[in-house]
Short mmCIF file of C-alpha atoms in Angstrom, two decimals:
data_model
loop_
_atom_site.label_atom_id
_atom_site.label_comp_id
_atom_site.label_asym_id
_atom_site.label_seq_id
_atom_site.Cartn_x
_atom_site.Cartn_y
_atom_site.Cartn_z
CA MET K 17 40.19 -113.12 100.34
CA GLY K 18 42.63 -109.90 101.49
CA THR K 19 42.74 -107.66 104.17
CA ALA K 20 43.77 -104.73 101.64
CA GLN K 21 39.39 -105.67 100.24
CA LEU K 22 38.03 -106.07 104.02
CA LEU K 23 39.68 -102.41 104.55
CA LEU K 24 38.27 -101.35 101.78
CA GLU K 25 34.86 -102.83 101.79
CA LEU K 26 34.48 -102.14 104.91
CA GLY K 27 35.38 -98.61 104.72
CA ALA K 28 33.69 -97.49 101.80
CA VAL K 29 30.53 -99.28 103.99
CA LEU K 30 31.47 -97.11 107.11
CA PHE K 31 31.43 -94.05 104.27
CA GLY K 32 28.97 -94.32 102.44
CA LEU K 33 26.30 -94.88 105.88
CA GLY K 34 28.23 -91.60 107.51
CA LEU K 35 27.24 -90.29 104.57
CA VAL K 36 23.77 -90.82 104.09
CA GLY K 37 23.16 -90.27 107.89
CA ARG K 38 23.93 -86.44 107.43
CA LEU K 39 21.32 -86.71 105.19
CA ALA K 40 18.99 -87.82 107.18
CA SER K 41 19.85 -85.74 110.30
CA ARG K 42 19.63 -82.31 108.02
CA ALA K 43 16.77 -84.06 106.15
CA GLY K 44 15.23 -84.71 109.91
CA LEU K 45 15.21 -88.60 109.56
CA SER K 46 16.71 -91.05 111.25
CA PRO K 47 18.82 -92.87 109.67
CA VAL K 48 17.83 -96.17 110.74
CA PRO K 49 15.60 -96.48 107.54
CA LEU K 50 18.62 -95.69 105.62
CA TYR K 51 21.11 -97.97 106.69
CA LEU K 52 18.33 -100.72 106.52
CA LEU K 53 18.18 -99.51 102.46
CA ALA K 54 21.84 -99.37 101.77
CA GLY K 55 22.17 -103.64 103.69
CA LEU K 56 19.63 -103.49 100.88
CA ALA K 57 20.85 -102.18 98.31
CA PHE K 58 24.70 -104.43 99.00
CA GLY K 59 23.02 -107.18 99.63
CA THR K 60 22.50 -110.56 97.76
CA GLY K 61 19.94 -109.65 95.02
CA GLY K 62 20.80 -105.77 95.49
CA LEU K 63 21.86 -103.44 93.39
CA LEU K 64 25.37 -103.74 94.11
CA PRO K 65 26.31 -107.15 96.39
CA LEU K 66 29.29 -107.27 98.29
CA ALA K 67 31.52 -109.67 99.02
CA ALA K 68 33.69 -109.03 101.48
CA PRO K 69 32.40 -108.00 104.70
CA ASP K 70 30.13 -110.21 105.28
CA GLY K 71 31.84 -112.06 108.30
CA PHE K 72 32.83 -108.78 110.87
CA PHE K 73 29.02 -108.11 109.60
CA GLU K 74 27.87 -110.48 110.99
CA VAL K 75 30.29 -110.64 114.49
CA GLY K 76 29.88 -106.59 114.30
CA SER K 77 25.69 -107.03 114.33
CA GLU K 78 25.47 -109.96 117.40
CA ILE K 79 27.85 -106.82 119.42
CA GLY K 80 25.15 -104.38 117.86
CA VAL K 81 21.75 -106.12 119.24
CA VAL K 82 24.01 -105.98 122.74
CA LEU K 83 25.17 -102.78 122.42
CA LEU K 84 21.38 -101.62 121.91
CA LEU K 85 20.12 -103.43 124.65
CA LEU K 86 22.84 -102.65 127.75
CA MET K 87 22.03 -98.85 126.27
CA LEU K 88 18.74 -99.47 127.18
CA GLY K 89 19.09 -100.61 129.96
CA LEU K 90 21.01 -98.23 131.25
CA GLU K 91 18.40 -95.35 130.97
CA TYR K 92 16.63 -96.76 133.28
CA SER K 93 17.28 -98.70 137.45
CA ALA K 94 15.52 -100.87 139.05
CA ASP K 95 13.46 -99.12 140.91
CA GLU K 96 12.27 -97.32 138.35
CA LEU K 97 10.74 -100.26 135.82
CA PHE K 98 9.16 -100.98 138.79
CA GLY K 99 7.58 -97.83 139.91
CA GLN K 100 6.42 -97.18 136.54
CA LEU K 101 5.28 -101.16 136.30
CA ARG K 102 3.25 -99.94 139.38
CA ARG K 103 1.73 -97.21 137.97
CA GLN K 104 0.84 -98.29 134.49
CA ALA K 105 0.02 -101.37 134.33
CA PRO K 106 -3.11 -101.01 132.58
CA VAL K 107 -1.75 -98.58 130.07
CA GLY K 108 1.06 -101.07 129.07
CA VAL K 109 -1.98 -103.60 128.52
CA VAL K 110 -4.19 -101.84 126.15
CA ASP K 111 -0.51 -101.13 124.83
CA VAL K 112 0.88 -104.28 123.71
CA VAL K 113 -2.59 -105.72 123.10
CA LEU K 114 -4.11 -103.29 120.90
CA ASN K 115 -0.49 -103.01 119.10
CA GLY K 116 0.05 -106.17 119.21
CA ALA K 117 -3.53 -107.52 116.91
CA PRO K 118 -3.12 -105.41 113.44
CA GLY K 119 0.82 -108.13 114.19
CA ALA K 120 -0.61 -111.16 114.95
CA VAL K 121 -4.04 -110.83 112.83
CA VAL K 122 -2.18 -110.34 109.44
CA ALA K 123 0.97 -112.50 110.36
CA LEU K 124 -2.61 -115.38 110.88
CA VAL K 125 -3.17 -114.20 107.70
CA LEU K 126 -0.77 -114.93 105.49
CA GLY K 127 -0.28 -118.49 107.48
CA TRP K 128 2.73 -118.12 109.79
CA GLY K 129 1.38 -120.03 112.49
CA PRO K 130 1.17 -119.17 116.35
CA LEU K 131 4.80 -118.94 116.07
CA GLY K 132 4.95 -116.17 113.31
CA ALA K 133 1.56 -114.56 114.63
CA LEU K 134 3.48 -113.89 118.27
CA ALA K 135 6.69 -112.89 116.39
CA MET K 136 5.05 -110.70 114.74
CA ALA K 137 2.60 -109.17 117.31
CA GLY K 138 5.96 -108.27 118.88
CA VAL K 139 7.50 -106.00 115.95
CA THR K 140 4.27 -103.93 115.27
CA ALA K 141 3.68 -103.06 119.45
CA VAL K 142 7.12 -101.18 120.09
CA SER K 143 7.94 -97.87 119.29
CA SER K 144 10.92 -97.44 118.16
CA SER K 145 12.39 -94.83 122.25
CA GLY K 146 16.06 -94.00 119.80
CA ILE K 147 13.07 -92.20 117.57
CA VAL K 148 10.61 -90.99 119.68
CA ALA K 149 13.00 -89.55 122.50
CA LYS K 150 14.76 -88.06 119.53
CA VAL K 151 12.35 -86.71 118.16
CA LEU K 152 10.45 -85.45 121.67
CA THR K 153 13.96 -83.51 122.40
CA ASP K 154 13.80 -81.57 118.92
CA LEU K 155 10.90 -80.38 118.71
CA GLY K 156 11.30 -78.66 122.11
CA ARG K 157 8.95 -81.06 123.82
CA LEU K 158 10.52 -82.80 126.56
CA GLY K 159 8.81 -79.90 129.29
CA ASN K 160 4.99 -81.00 127.59
CA ARG K 161 2.94 -81.99 130.22
CA GLU K 162 2.33 -85.56 127.77
CA THR K 163 5.82 -85.93 127.58
CA PRO K 164 6.29 -88.26 130.80
CA VAL K 165 3.65 -90.84 130.00
CA VAL K 166 4.79 -91.28 125.66
CA LEU K 167 7.76 -92.33 128.77
CA GLY K 168 5.91 -94.20 130.34
CA VAL K 169 4.73 -96.18 127.89
CA LEU K 170 8.87 -96.76 126.76
CA VAL K 171 9.84 -97.79 129.64
CA LEU K 172 6.65 -100.73 129.73
CA GLU K 173 7.33 -101.20 126.04
CA ASP K 174 11.18 -102.38 127.01
CA LEU K 175 9.86 -104.37 130.43
CA ALA K 176 7.61 -105.88 128.04
CA MET K 177 10.68 -106.43 126.14
CA ALA K 178 12.80 -108.32 127.98
CA VAL K 179 9.82 -111.18 129.34
CA TYR K 180 8.77 -111.40 125.84
CA LEU K 181 12.31 -111.72 123.93
CA PRO K 182 13.49 -114.99 125.91
CA LEU K 183 9.52 -116.14 125.43
CA LEU K 184 10.03 -115.94 121.73
CA THR K 185 13.27 -117.48 121.84
CA ALA K 186 12.89 -120.51 123.55
CA LEU K 187 10.10 -120.93 122.06
CA LEU K 188 12.18 -120.75 118.74
CA ALA K 189 14.29 -122.74 119.57
CA ALA K 190 13.21 -125.88 121.15
CA SER K 191 10.68 -127.89 118.57
CA GLY K 192 7.60 -129.48 120.52
CA ALA K 193 5.26 -129.12 123.53
CA GLY K 194 7.42 -130.22 126.52
CA PRO K 195 11.17 -128.78 125.72
CA MET K 196 8.57 -126.05 124.83
CA LEU K 197 7.26 -125.55 128.02
CA VAL K 198 10.95 -126.71 129.85
CA SER K 199 12.15 -123.73 127.69
CA VAL K 200 10.27 -121.04 128.70
CA ALA K 201 9.62 -122.06 131.68
CA VAL K 202 14.47 -121.43 132.37
CA ALA K 203 14.05 -118.49 130.66
CA ALA K 204 11.53 -116.81 132.49
CA SER K 205 12.92 -118.10 135.97
CA VAL K 206 15.77 -116.71 134.61
CA LEU K 207 14.20 -113.36 134.07
CA VAL K 208 12.68 -113.29 137.35
CA LEU K 209 15.94 -114.14 139.64
CA VAL K 210 18.03 -111.08 138.27
CA LEU K 211 15.48 -108.76 137.82
CA VAL K 212 15.47 -109.23 142.14
CA VAL K 213 19.28 -110.13 142.12
CA ALA K 214 19.10 -105.69 140.79
CA ARG K 215 16.83 -104.28 142.51
CA ARG K 216 18.57 -105.73 145.42
CA HIS K 217 22.32 -106.15 144.52
CA GLY K 218 22.11 -104.36 142.13
CA HIS K 219 25.06 -101.86 144.16
CA LEU K 220 28.08 -104.32 144.32
CA LEU K 221 27.58 -105.46 140.92
CA SER K 222 28.45 -101.32 140.26
CA ARG K 223 30.98 -101.53 142.52
CA LEU K 224 32.77 -104.01 140.93
CA LEU K 225 32.91 -101.91 137.95
CA ALA K 226 33.39 -98.19 139.59
CA SER K 227 36.53 -97.12 138.49
CA ASP K 228 38.58 -93.71 137.90
CA SER K 229 39.62 -94.49 134.37
CA SER K 230 37.21 -94.25 131.20
CA GLU K 231 39.26 -96.38 129.79
CA THR K 232 38.54 -99.31 132.44
CA LEU K 233 36.13 -99.02 133.01
CA LEU K 234 34.80 -99.11 129.01
CA LEU K 235 36.64 -102.92 128.74
CA LEU K 236 35.28 -103.48 131.96
CA VAL K 237 31.15 -102.61 131.14
CA LEU K 238 32.09 -103.43 128.25
CA GLY K 239 33.24 -107.60 128.01
CA LEU K 240 30.62 -107.98 131.06
CA ALA K 241 27.83 -107.42 128.70
CA LEU K 242 29.43 -109.39 125.75
CA LEU K 243 30.12 -111.95 128.92
CA VAL K 244 26.52 -112.16 130.35
CA ALA K 245 25.43 -111.83 126.64
CA GLY K 246 26.96 -114.69 126.14
CA ALA K 247 25.75 -116.39 129.12
CA ALA K 248 22.25 -115.73 128.85
CA GLU K 249 22.19 -116.69 124.99
CA GLY K 250 24.20 -120.56 126.49
CA VAL K 251 20.41 -120.88 128.02
CA HIS K 252 18.16 -119.96 125.50
CA VAL K 253 17.18 -116.68 126.92
CA SER K 254 18.68 -114.78 124.36
CA ALA K 255 21.94 -111.88 124.32
CA ALA K 256 20.10 -108.73 123.93
CA VAL K 257 18.04 -109.82 127.09
CA GLY K 258 21.26 -110.91 129.14
CA ALA K 259 22.60 -107.26 127.79
CA PHE K 260 19.11 -105.34 128.92
CA LEU K 261 19.36 -106.86 132.51
CA LEU K 262 22.24 -106.20 133.47
CA GLY K 263 21.96 -102.40 132.16
CA ILE K 264 19.11 -103.02 134.57
CA ALA K 265 21.65 -104.14 137.04
CA ILE K 266 24.62 -101.62 136.82
CA SER K 267 22.70 -98.21 137.78
CA GLY K 268 24.46 -94.74 139.58
CA GLU K 269 27.60 -93.31 139.29
CA VAL K 270 28.60 -96.38 136.69
CA ALA K 271 26.02 -96.19 134.79
CA THR K 272 26.37 -92.03 134.24
CA SER K 273 29.91 -92.54 133.75
CA ALA K 274 29.42 -95.83 131.35
CA ARG K 275 26.79 -94.27 128.86
CA PRO K 276 28.46 -91.74 127.52
CA LEU K 277 31.88 -93.94 126.57
CA LEU K 278 29.49 -96.70 124.95
CA GLU K 279 27.53 -94.58 123.35
CA PRO K 280 30.14 -94.48 119.87
CA LEU K 281 30.51 -97.94 119.90
CA ARG K 282 26.33 -98.78 120.34
CA ASP K 283 26.52 -96.59 117.03
CA LEU K 284 28.39 -97.43 115.50
CA PHE K 285 27.93 -101.33 115.88
CA ALA K 286 23.93 -100.52 115.10
CA ALA K 287 24.99 -99.11 112.55
CA VAL K 288 26.57 -101.80 111.09
CA PHE K 289 22.95 -104.01 113.18
CA PHE K 290 21.13 -102.37 110.73
CA VAL K 291 22.91 -103.28 107.52
CA PHE K 292 23.48 -106.18 108.20
CA PHE K 293 19.66 -107.29 108.54
CA GLY K 294 19.23 -105.36 105.28
CA LEU K 295 22.75 -107.25 103.53
CA THR K 296 20.30 -110.54 105.01
CA THR K 297 17.40 -109.63 103.07
CA ASP K 298 16.87 -110.06 100.34
CA PRO K 299 15.28 -107.17 98.38
CA ARG K 300 14.07 -108.74 95.15
CA VAL K 301 11.35 -110.11 97.66
CA LEU K 302 9.74 -106.78 99.25
CA PRO K 303 7.46 -105.99 96.25
CA GLN K 304 5.52 -109.48 97.56
CA ALA K 305 5.25 -107.82 100.80
CA LEU K 306 4.00 -104.80 100.43
CA ALA K 307 -0.21 -105.89 100.16
CA PRO K 308 0.27 -106.43 104.42
CA VAL K 309 2.48 -104.32 105.19
CA ALA K 310 0.23 -101.07 103.65
CA VAL K 311 -1.98 -102.41 105.58
CA LEU K 312 0.30 -103.04 108.88
CA VAL K 313 1.12 -98.82 108.63
CA VAL K 314 -2.57 -97.86 108.23
CA ALA K 315 -3.29 -100.34 111.23
CA GLY K 316 0.53 -99.71 113.14
CA VAL K 317 -0.20 -95.63 112.71
CA ALA K 318 -4.11 -95.85 114.13
CA THR K 319 -3.49 -97.71 116.64
CA LYS K 320 -0.57 -96.19 118.72
CA MET K 321 -2.91 -92.99 118.12
CA ALA K 322 -4.79 -94.44 120.14
CA THR K 323 -2.98 -95.86 123.12
CA GLY K 324 -1.73 -92.83 123.44
CA TRP K 325 -5.11 -91.21 122.93
CA LEU K 326 -6.20 -93.96 126.18
CA ALA K 327 -2.63 -93.26 128.09
CA ALA K 328 -3.10 -89.36 128.23
CA ARG K 329 -6.66 -89.30 128.95
CA ARG K 330 -6.15 -91.39 131.89
CA ALA K 331 -3.62 -89.24 132.88
CA GLY K 332 -5.71 -86.31 133.05
CA ILE K 333 -3.95 -84.54 130.04
CA GLY K 334 -6.36 -83.40 127.90
CA PRO K 335 -7.32 -83.49 123.58
CA GLY K 336 -5.07 -81.78 122.94
CA GLY K 337 -2.10 -83.13 124.17
CA ARG K 338 -3.31 -87.29 123.61
CA ILE K 339 -3.26 -86.43 119.61
CA ARG K 340 0.37 -85.32 120.70
CA ALA K 341 1.11 -87.95 122.79
CA GLY K 342 -0.34 -90.43 120.34
CA ALA K 343 1.73 -89.34 116.65
CA ALA K 344 5.48 -89.27 118.98
CA LEU K 345 4.41 -92.70 119.58
CA VAL K 346 4.71 -93.69 115.99
CA PRO K 347 7.87 -94.98 114.83
CA ARG K 348 8.99 -98.26 115.15
CA GLY K 349 12.66 -98.95 114.36
CA GLU K 350 15.59 -101.21 116.15
CA PHE K 351 12.78 -103.44 117.91
CA SER K 352 11.33 -104.20 115.29
CA ILE K 353 13.96 -105.28 113.49
CA VAL K 354 15.77 -106.44 115.89
CA ILE K 355 12.98 -109.00 117.07
CA ALA K 356 13.79 -109.83 113.14
CA GLY K 357 16.54 -110.64 113.37
CA LEU K 358 16.22 -112.87 116.07
CA VAL K 359 12.97 -115.43 114.32
CA GLY K 360 15.70 -114.90 110.60
CA SER K 361 13.69 -117.54 108.27
CA ALA K 362 12.09 -119.22 110.95
CA VAL K 363 9.44 -119.03 110.65
CA ASP K 364 8.55 -117.06 106.84
CA PRO K 365 11.19 -116.03 104.26
CA LEU K 366 8.92 -113.25 103.52
CA PHE K 367 9.60 -112.26 107.59
CA ALA K 368 12.53 -110.75 107.50
CA PRO K 369 11.09 -108.23 103.79
CA THR K 370 8.41 -108.29 105.55
CA VAL K 371 9.81 -106.90 108.22
CA ALA K 372 11.93 -104.33 106.68
CA ALA K 373 9.72 -102.72 104.50
CA TYR K 374 7.60 -101.82 107.67
CA VAL K 375 9.59 -100.31 109.57
CA LEU K 376 11.39 -98.47 106.36
CA VAL K 377 7.97 -96.73 105.59
CA MET K 378 7.39 -96.83 110.16
CA ALA K 379 10.40 -95.17 110.91
CA VAL K 380 10.16 -92.71 107.89
CA LEU K 381 6.40 -91.68 108.53
CA GLY K 382 7.63 -92.00 112.25
CA PRO K 383 8.64 -88.37 113.50
CA LEU K 384 6.88 -86.47 110.52
CA ALA K 385 3.00 -88.24 112.39
CA PRO K 386 4.07 -84.60 114.97
CA ARG K 387 4.54 -82.87 112.22
CA VAL K 388 1.45 -83.36 110.18
CA THR K 389 -1.23 -83.63 113.80
CA ASP K 390 -0.18 -80.74 114.89
CA PRO K 391 -2.50 -78.50 114.17
CA LEU K 392 -5.22 -81.15 114.43
CA ALA K 393 -3.78 -81.51 118.42
CA HIS K 394 -3.80 -77.23 118.22
CA ARG K 395 -8.10 -77.10 117.42
CA ALA K 396 -8.79 -80.04 120.05
CA ALA K 397 -7.01 -78.35 122.89
CA VAL K 398 -8.64 -75.10 121.64
CA ARG K 399 -12.18 -76.48 121.47
CA ALA K 400 -11.96 -77.90 124.38
CA ARG K 401 -10.18 -74.09 126.58
CA ARG K 402 -13.57 -72.83 125.17
CA ALA K 403 -16.06 -75.13 126.03
CA ALA K 404 -14.38 -75.43 130.13
CA ALA K 405 -14.77 -71.32 129.89
CA GLY K 406 -18.09 -71.85 128.36
CA MET E 15 3.50 -71.20 145.12
CA GLU E 16 4.17 -74.95 144.66
CA VAL E 17 5.98 -76.67 143.42
CA GLU E 18 6.24 -79.50 141.45
CA GLU E 19 8.25 -82.24 140.27
CA THR E 20 7.26 -85.15 137.45
CA ARG E 21 9.71 -87.59 136.56
CA LEU E 22 10.71 -88.14 132.75
CA PRO E 23 11.70 -92.22 133.15
CA GLY E 24 15.11 -92.16 131.23
CA VAL E 25 15.54 -88.62 130.68
CA GLY E 26 16.32 -86.81 133.87
CA LEU E 27 13.03 -84.43 136.06
CA ARG E 28 10.45 -81.99 135.12
CA HIS E 29 10.02 -78.75 137.36
CA ASP E 30 7.40 -76.70 137.13
CA LEU E 31 5.50 -74.16 139.27
CA SER E 32 1.94 -71.57 138.05
CA THR E 33 2.46 -67.67 138.28
CA ARG E 34 0.23 -65.75 140.29
CA ALA E 35 -0.56 -64.18 136.39
CA GLY E 36 -1.10 -67.49 135.74
CA ARG E 37 1.63 -68.90 133.09
CA ARG E 38 3.60 -71.60 134.23
CA VAL E 39 6.92 -72.25 133.56
CA GLY E 40 9.41 -75.19 134.22
CA VAL E 41 12.94 -76.07 133.67
CA VAL E 42 13.42 -79.86 132.85
CA SER E 43 16.81 -81.52 133.46
CA GLN E 44 17.54 -84.37 132.07
CA VAL E 45 20.32 -86.97 133.50
CA ASN E 46 23.56 -85.72 130.94
CA GLY E 47 23.48 -82.57 132.75
CA ASP E 48 21.59 -80.12 129.97
CA ARG E 49 19.01 -78.44 131.57
CA GLU E 50 15.56 -76.48 129.50
CA LEU E 51 14.03 -73.93 130.18
CA VAL E 52 10.34 -74.34 129.28
CA ILE E 53 7.74 -72.36 128.75
CA PHE E 54 3.73 -73.16 128.73
CA ASP E 55 1.34 -72.35 126.04
CA ASP E 56 -2.00 -70.55 126.83
CA ASP E 57 -4.33 -72.22 124.73
CA ASP E 58 -2.88 -75.67 125.51
CA PRO E 59 -2.15 -75.86 129.15
CA ASP E 60 -0.02 -79.43 128.11
CA LEU E 61 2.39 -77.90 125.26
CA VAL E 62 5.01 -76.02 125.72
CA ARG E 63 4.89 -72.99 123.98
CA THR E 64 9.26 -72.27 123.82
CA SER E 65 12.39 -74.42 125.30
CA VAL E 66 15.18 -73.05 126.32
CA ARG E 67 18.07 -75.60 125.87
CA LEU E 68 21.07 -73.75 127.93
CA THR E 69 24.04 -75.51 129.53
CA SER E 70 24.65 -76.17 132.39
CA GLU E 71 27.14 -72.59 133.38
CA GLU E 72 24.40 -71.56 130.96
CA GLY E 73 21.53 -73.00 133.59
CA ALA E 74 24.22 -71.70 136.79
CA ALA E 75 24.30 -68.26 135.06
CA LEU E 76 20.42 -67.79 134.55
CA ALA E 77 19.89 -69.02 137.94
CA ASP E 78 22.29 -65.80 139.88
CA LEU E 79 20.38 -63.54 138.06
CA LEU E 80 17.11 -64.16 139.39
CA GLY E 81 18.41 -66.03 142.08
CA ALA E 82 20.62 -63.22 143.39
CA PRO E 83 17.81 -60.50 144.73
CA ARG E 84 16.21 -62.46 146.34
CA VAL E 85 19.88 -62.57 149.09
CA VAL E 86 19.14 -59.32 149.18
CA GLU E 87 16.10 -59.14 149.75
CA ARG E 88 15.47 -62.17 152.13
CA LEU E 89 18.12 -60.41 154.13
CA ALA E 90 16.10 -57.44 154.33
CA ARG E 91 13.68 -59.16 155.77
CA LEU E 92 16.33 -61.01 158.43
CA ARG E 93 16.89 -57.41 159.60
CA GLU E 94 12.82 -57.10 160.44
CA GLN E 95 13.07 -60.48 161.98
CA VAL E 96 16.52 -60.48 163.78
CA GLN E 97 17.01 -57.44 166.37
CA GLY E 98 20.01 -55.42 166.26
CA LEU E 99 21.19 -56.50 162.97
CA THR E 100 21.50 -53.91 160.24
CA THR E 101 21.47 -54.23 156.69
CA ALA E 102 22.35 -51.16 154.25
CA GLY E 103 23.97 -50.53 149.92
CA VAL E 104 26.55 -47.84 150.77
CA VAL E 105 27.63 -46.20 148.12
CA LEU E 106 31.01 -45.89 147.35
CA PRO E 107 31.29 -42.37 145.92
CA GLU E 108 34.47 -40.74 143.37
CA GLY E 109 37.02 -39.65 146.08
CA SER E 110 37.06 -42.70 148.01
CA PRO E 111 40.13 -44.49 149.41
CA PHE E 112 38.13 -48.11 147.67
CA ALA E 113 37.70 -45.94 144.57
CA THR E 114 38.98 -48.98 142.66
CA GLY E 115 40.45 -51.12 145.65
CA THR E 116 39.71 -54.55 146.27
CA LEU E 117 37.54 -56.09 149.13
CA GLY E 118 40.30 -58.13 151.03
CA GLU E 119 42.20 -54.41 151.44
CA THR E 120 38.80 -52.60 152.66
CA GLU E 121 39.72 -55.41 155.71
CA ILE E 122 35.83 -54.54 157.10
CA ARG E 123 35.18 -57.37 158.21
CA THR E 124 38.50 -56.77 160.51
CA ARG E 125 38.45 -53.75 161.13
CA THR E 126 34.47 -52.84 161.55
CA GLY E 127 32.48 -56.61 162.14
CA ALA E 128 30.00 -56.86 160.08
CA SER E 129 30.41 -58.73 156.16
CA VAL E 130 29.82 -57.41 152.83
CA VAL E 131 27.13 -59.80 151.16
CA ALA E 132 26.41 -58.37 148.02
CA VAL E 133 28.00 -56.30 145.84
CA VAL E 134 25.79 -54.00 143.35
CA ARG E 135 26.56 -51.99 139.98
CA ASP E 136 24.60 -50.85 136.78
CA GLY E 137 21.47 -53.44 138.97
CA GLU E 138 23.94 -56.41 137.89
CA VAL E 139 24.67 -57.76 141.26
CA THR E 140 27.69 -59.95 142.37
CA PRO E 141 26.72 -62.07 145.67
CA SER E 142 29.10 -62.98 147.28
CA PRO E 143 32.18 -61.08 146.90
CA THR E 144 35.26 -63.49 147.38
CA PRO E 145 38.81 -61.32 148.70
CA ASP E 146 39.46 -60.10 145.36
CA PHE E 147 36.52 -58.52 144.43
CA ARG E 148 38.12 -54.83 142.83
CA PHE E 149 36.06 -52.78 142.87
CA ALA E 150 34.72 -49.26 141.16
CA ALA E 151 33.14 -45.92 142.02
CA GLY E 152 28.90 -46.10 142.08
CA ASP E 153 29.70 -49.30 143.30
CA LYS E 154 26.17 -50.32 145.82
CA VAL E 155 28.26 -52.49 148.75
CA VAL E 156 25.65 -53.90 150.07
CA VAL E 157 26.84 -54.78 154.11
CA VAL E 158 25.07 -56.90 157.42
CA GLY E 159 26.85 -55.63 161.01
CA THR E 160 24.72 -54.59 163.66
CA ASP E 161 24.38 -50.57 164.09
CA ASP E 162 27.60 -49.62 165.03
CA GLY E 163 29.58 -51.93 162.15
CA VAL E 164 27.77 -50.33 159.26
CA ALA E 165 27.86 -46.74 160.31
CA ALA E 166 32.10 -47.95 161.21
CA VAL E 167 31.15 -49.57 157.17
CA ARG E 168 29.85 -46.47 156.05
CA ARG E 169 32.68 -43.71 157.55
CA ARG E 170 35.30 -46.36 156.17
CA LEU E 171 34.26 -46.35 152.09
CA GLY E 172 33.70 -43.06 153.16
CA GLY E 173 30.02 -42.71 151.90
#
């Protein structure tokens, strides 16, 4: 294949994504579902199959996952994570159990086995922190009293991901009970080791990376992220988790100045990741996934609403805020796809298309949920106030 | 009055307080430096009714507007607390020799021992004016010093 063709197709895809992204932001939507659609359209069995950029998209999508998780880790410090865990642990357990259950049940009914159930539970459990944060910002809700609860749930989910992803990777890689146990043990001990070291000696890492030139900082952080991700992948802890843990370990000023540098890169490669996922998913299978997806969507909205209600009530928030907290948590997105990307076709050929369709619906429905439930929340708040006054 | 601080994991901090009249206002400070002024709803105490996004510059300007009169207020209180210290607002008359001069040219601190802590013009307060601050007739110059020092400032400015 010639360079000309590669550049042309790559350029066409990126330019097309840009146009699609502009449409999405005009309509107040997250671009993630549209990237997926674009991938589906250009992939095998799609409307307009592309021949060339598979190689680039494959590598690019790996980098995309690393950057997505690295940026997520950079947002938090180890202290913040442990603090949330101490205060909110019961909420995290309720969230994971309540929201993981529908995925697990549907997977078992479809005959995907225990591993498929574990993977699908992860897909339905984890909200999209990217979409949630954007919706809260766009609606001017960062100041709301239920917002710390919503953000707290997201933090706990991210922390749960740090445990969940290596376990899932280890289980997927191993065959037989013995090797499975060994790889799970390796994954768990690496995880604990990194978290403890990050908490005690994170500042040393930050000192190593600190530099005056933004160019140097970018290269150092990105290079180290890829090194750590590669090493993590090597011991079956999953590249994504390696990057996430590195992000947590980097703190203070280095984290603050690295974030704006990495953001455009993350946006580019995350888009590539979503498109690649779409490319490798055959849209002709989608109709078969419709029934389970419909069940998962209804259950997914209901369980997140319940989680938000319970978490906010625990924090002493009124009924209006409880409804808003639940609605804010509805969107699923990048992490569901990260999980599906890890699983690939290891569980069932229908797994990836199901997740793709699920995320397509939830990422579109999610940002609408707060607007739809707002009148309800207002009525609940007014009623509660009257009850308190009378 | 109590200012409550709440952590917003991954976003920043929220500070809020209830006014005596029962309204709740707050400020959301994001990690990237953006500020948001938030005003809570009357019906639903958990809901922000209005939020105003402010750049760091706009936030600083707003803080000056809200905070500067308090500097003058605090001075008034300080005067009551510290014996022998006087504050006064000296209005710069039309015919003053410094009506268009700068603060540096008045040499107030060297010649009288008193300090200019703020200038009020058309209700707008400039706290701690720098030596290159240019006066205009009608400015109220807020000075702090001994009784003699303040009287000397009054004479010097022709007030």
